[in-house]
Amino acid sequence: MKKLFFIWVVLSLSGCNQAPHGIVKYDDEKSKAIVKVFESVAKEDNRYLETIFSKDMFMVNSSRDTIYYKEFISGIENMYELFDNISFDTPDGDAIGSEVETNYYDNGMVWTQIWSVFYAKGNYTGASVSFPFHIAYKWDDDKIIEEYQFFNPTVFENEQNAKDGLAP
């Protein structure tokens, strides 16, 4: 009886500490939505962004600043002013270069990630720039509620300084 009780306790406790499990998809609607976000940015068109991002969303940028919806949209518009010929590597699902994937967890959370490269020409420095980036998006139903950016913001800072007439 002691052995049976011990086995029951071990099995009960081992089930309590399990991390959420999930599945990863590459060609689902949420992954396609993120691809469309970047296609829209390359066209300098915020109409899709204004529909896919929740008005209650927030973004945490690479400098750890928290930015809310209106300031987020204004920041995208400022990017259009800072840069011309914005483009990104195209995700292709081969797990080698640029990729978009969505993780559907059994606890109900859904996150989409993109790994890509930003390309543009600075409107104030005239410099051709590129840098790799990673962004994670948390979904609430069919709206993006959170965004976390991971990249070196120096390119944006340099271009903003040039726009503001500040020396590099």
PDB file of C-alpha atoms in Angstrom, residues 15-121:
ATOM      1  CA  GLY A  15       1.776  16.501 -13.737  1.00  0.00           C
ATOM      2  CA  CYS A  16       1.637  19.805 -11.841  1.00  0.00           C
ATOM      3  CA  ASN A  17       4.904  21.222 -13.100  1.00  0.00           C
ATOM      4  CA  GLN A  18       4.540  20.660 -16.809  1.00  0.00           C
ATOM      5  CA  ALA A  19       5.202  23.584 -19.105  1.00  0.00           C
ATOM      6  CA  PRO A  20       2.555  24.336 -21.704  1.00  0.00           C
ATOM      7  CA  HIS A  21       2.803  22.372 -24.907  1.00  0.00           C
ATOM      8  CA  GLY A  22       1.717  23.484 -28.304  1.00  0.00           C
ATOM      9  CA  ILE A  23       2.059  23.224 -32.011  1.00  0.00           C
ATOM     10  CA  VAL A  24       3.938  25.402 -34.473  1.00  0.00           C
ATOM     11  CA  LYS A  25       2.399  26.416 -37.775  1.00  0.00           C
ATOM     12  CA  TYR A  26       4.023  28.223 -40.693  1.00  0.00           C
ATOM     13  CA  ASP A  27       1.184  28.577 -43.174  1.00  0.00           C
ATOM     14  CA  ASP A  28      -1.731  29.470 -40.898  1.00  0.00           C
ATOM     15  CA  GLU A  29      -3.842  32.640 -40.933  1.00  0.00           C
ATOM     16  CA  LYS A  30      -1.900  34.361 -38.137  1.00  0.00           C
ATOM     17  CA  SER A  31       1.471  33.738 -39.803  1.00  0.00           C
ATOM     18  CA  LYS A  32       0.018  35.042 -43.064  1.00  0.00           C
ATOM     19  CA  ALA A  33      -1.276  38.112 -41.200  1.00  0.00           C
ATOM     20  CA  ILE A  34       2.256  38.952 -40.037  1.00  0.00           C
ATOM     21  CA  VAL A  35       3.582  38.561 -43.579  1.00  0.00           C
ATOM     22  CA  LYS A  36       0.849  40.992 -44.657  1.00  0.00           C
ATOM     23  CA  VAL A  37       1.915  43.441 -41.903  1.00  0.00           C
ATOM     24  CA  PHE A  38       5.409  43.585 -43.391  1.00  0.00           C
ATOM     25  CA  GLU A  39       4.098  43.819 -46.954  1.00  0.00           C
ATOM     26  CA  SER A  40       1.992  46.795 -45.822  1.00  0.00           C
ATOM     27  CA  VAL A  41       4.973  48.476 -44.158  1.00  0.00           C
ATOM     28  CA  ALA A  42       7.036  48.022 -47.336  1.00  0.00           C
ATOM     29  CA  LYS A  43       4.221  49.822 -49.216  1.00  0.00           C
ATOM     30  CA  GLU A  44       4.109  52.504 -46.487  1.00  0.00           C
ATOM     31  CA  ASP A  45       0.422  51.744 -45.991  1.00  0.00           C
ATOM     32  CA  ASN A  46      -0.906  51.589 -42.414  1.00  0.00           C
ATOM     33  CA  ARG A  47      -4.494  50.616 -43.232  1.00  0.00           C
ATOM     34  CA  TYR A  48      -3.923  46.917 -42.518  1.00  0.00           C
ATOM     35  CA  LEU A  49      -1.880  47.648 -39.395  1.00  0.00           C
ATOM     36  CA  GLU A  50      -4.716  49.780 -38.030  1.00  0.00           C
ATOM     37  CA  THR A  51      -7.072  46.797 -38.332  1.00  0.00           C
ATOM     38  CA  ILE A  52      -4.848  43.911 -37.147  1.00  0.00           C
ATOM     39  CA  PHE A  53      -3.396  45.649 -34.065  1.00  0.00           C
ATOM     40  CA  SER A  54      -5.761  46.015 -31.129  1.00  0.00           C
ATOM     41  CA  LYS A  55      -6.391  49.582 -29.986  1.00  0.00           C
ATOM     42  CA  ASP A  56      -5.401  48.218 -26.536  1.00  0.00           C
ATOM     43  CA  MET A  57      -2.046  46.894 -27.753  1.00  0.00           C
ATOM     44  CA  PHE A  58       1.358  47.781 -26.474  1.00  0.00           C
ATOM     45  CA  MET A  59       4.833  47.287 -27.844  1.00  0.00           C
ATOM     46  CA  VAL A  60       8.102  46.897 -25.987  1.00  0.00           C
ATOM     47  CA  ASN A  61      10.952  48.055 -28.202  1.00  0.00           C
ATOM     48  CA  SER A  62      14.620  47.106 -28.153  1.00  0.00           C
ATOM     49  CA  SER A  63      15.338  49.917 -25.681  1.00  0.00           C
ATOM     50  CA  ARG A  64      12.718  48.428 -23.307  1.00  0.00           C
ATOM     51  CA  ASP A  65      10.357  51.362 -23.805  1.00  0.00           C
ATOM     52  CA  THR A  66       6.647  50.512 -23.675  1.00  0.00           C
ATOM     53  CA  ILE A  67       4.667  52.181 -26.430  1.00  0.00           C
ATOM     54  CA  TYR A  68       0.885  52.079 -26.854  1.00  0.00           C
ATOM     55  CA  TYR A  69      -1.263  51.964 -29.994  1.00  0.00           C
ATOM     56  CA  LYS A  70      -1.367  55.658 -31.039  1.00  0.00           C
ATOM     57  CA  GLU A  71       2.345  56.199 -30.396  1.00  0.00           C
ATOM     58  CA  PHE A  72       3.069  52.869 -32.136  1.00  0.00           C
ATOM     59  CA  ILE A  73       1.230  53.957 -35.308  1.00  0.00           C
ATOM     60  CA  SER A  74       2.949  57.368 -35.150  1.00  0.00           C
ATOM     61  CA  GLY A  75       6.300  55.587 -34.854  1.00  0.00           C
ATOM     62  CA  ILE A  76       5.583  53.574 -37.993  1.00  0.00           C
ATOM     63  CA  GLU A  77       4.672  56.792 -39.825  1.00  0.00           C
ATOM     64  CA  ASN A  78       7.929  58.373 -38.616  1.00  0.00           C
ATOM     65  CA  MET A  79       9.803  55.351 -39.993  1.00  0.00           C
ATOM     66  CA  TYR A  80       8.270  56.106 -43.409  1.00  0.00           C
ATOM     67  CA  GLU A  81       9.594  59.662 -43.119  1.00  0.00           C
ATOM     68  CA  LEU A  82      13.049  58.476 -42.056  1.00  0.00           C
ATOM     69  CA  PHE A  83      13.500  55.785 -44.723  1.00  0.00           C
ATOM     70  CA  ASP A  84      12.738  55.119 -48.344  1.00  0.00           C
ATOM     71  CA  ASN A  85      12.645  51.791 -50.220  1.00  0.00           C
ATOM     72  CA  ILE A  86      11.806  49.785 -47.094  1.00  0.00           C
ATOM     73  CA  SER A  87      11.859  46.042 -47.684  1.00  0.00           C
ATOM     74  CA  PHE A  88      12.289  42.780 -45.826  1.00  0.00           C
ATOM     75  CA  ASP A  89      13.517  39.290 -46.620  1.00  0.00           C
ATOM     76  CA  THR A  90      10.641  37.054 -47.642  1.00  0.00           C
ATOM     77  CA  PRO A  91       9.859  34.125 -45.335  1.00  0.00           C
ATOM     78  CA  ASP A  92       9.919  30.824 -47.193  1.00  0.00           C
ATOM     79  CA  GLY A  93       9.393  28.145 -44.538  1.00  0.00           C
ATOM     80  CA  ASP A  94      12.746  26.410 -45.021  1.00  0.00           C
ATOM     81  CA  ALA A  95      14.016  27.325 -41.505  1.00  0.00           C
ATOM     82  CA  ILE A  96      17.180  28.836 -42.984  1.00  0.00           C
ATOM     83  CA  GLY A  97      16.630  32.571 -43.474  1.00  0.00           C
ATOM     84  CA  SER A  98      13.656  34.801 -42.854  1.00  0.00           C
ATOM     85  CA  GLU A  99      10.807  32.956 -41.185  1.00  0.00           C
ATOM     86  CA  VAL A 100       7.381  33.486 -39.660  1.00  0.00           C
ATOM     87  CA  GLU A 101       5.855  30.917 -37.338  1.00  0.00           C
ATOM     88  CA  THR A 102       2.897  30.813 -34.997  1.00  0.00           C
ATOM     89  CA  ASN A 103       2.882  28.862 -31.748  1.00  0.00           C
ATOM     90  CA  TYR A 104      -0.487  27.637 -30.506  1.00  0.00           C
ATOM     91  CA  TYR A 105      -0.130  26.618 -26.863  1.00  0.00           C
ATOM     92  CA  ASP A 106      -2.465  24.267 -25.041  1.00  0.00           C
ATOM     93  CA  ASN A 107      -3.064  26.964 -22.402  1.00  0.00           C
ATOM     94  CA  GLY A 108      -4.756  29.110 -25.082  1.00  0.00           C
ATOM     95  CA  MET A 109      -1.903  31.547 -25.726  1.00  0.00           C
ATOM     96  CA  VAL A 110      -0.964  32.225 -29.335  1.00  0.00           C
ATOM     97  CA  TRP A 111       2.298  33.894 -30.357  1.00  0.00           C
ATOM     98  CA  THR A 112       3.663  34.632 -33.815  1.00  0.00           C
ATOM     99  CA  GLN A 113       7.361  35.329 -34.397  1.00  0.00           C
ATOM    100  CA  ILE A 114       9.226  36.754 -37.350  1.00  0.00           C
ATOM    101  CA  TRP A 115      12.948  36.609 -38.053  1.00  0.00           C
ATOM    102  CA  SER A 116      13.971  38.754 -40.989  1.00  0.00           C
ATOM    103  CA  VAL A 117      16.203  41.551 -42.275  1.00  0.00           C
ATOM    104  CA  PHE A 118      15.209  45.225 -42.629  1.00  0.00           C
ATOM    105  CA  TYR A 119      16.532  47.057 -45.724  1.00  0.00           C
ATOM    106  CA  ALA A 120      16.078  50.745 -46.528  1.00  0.00           C
ATOM    107  CA  LYS A 121      17.751  53.962 -47.610  1.00  0.00           C
TER     108      LYS A 121
END
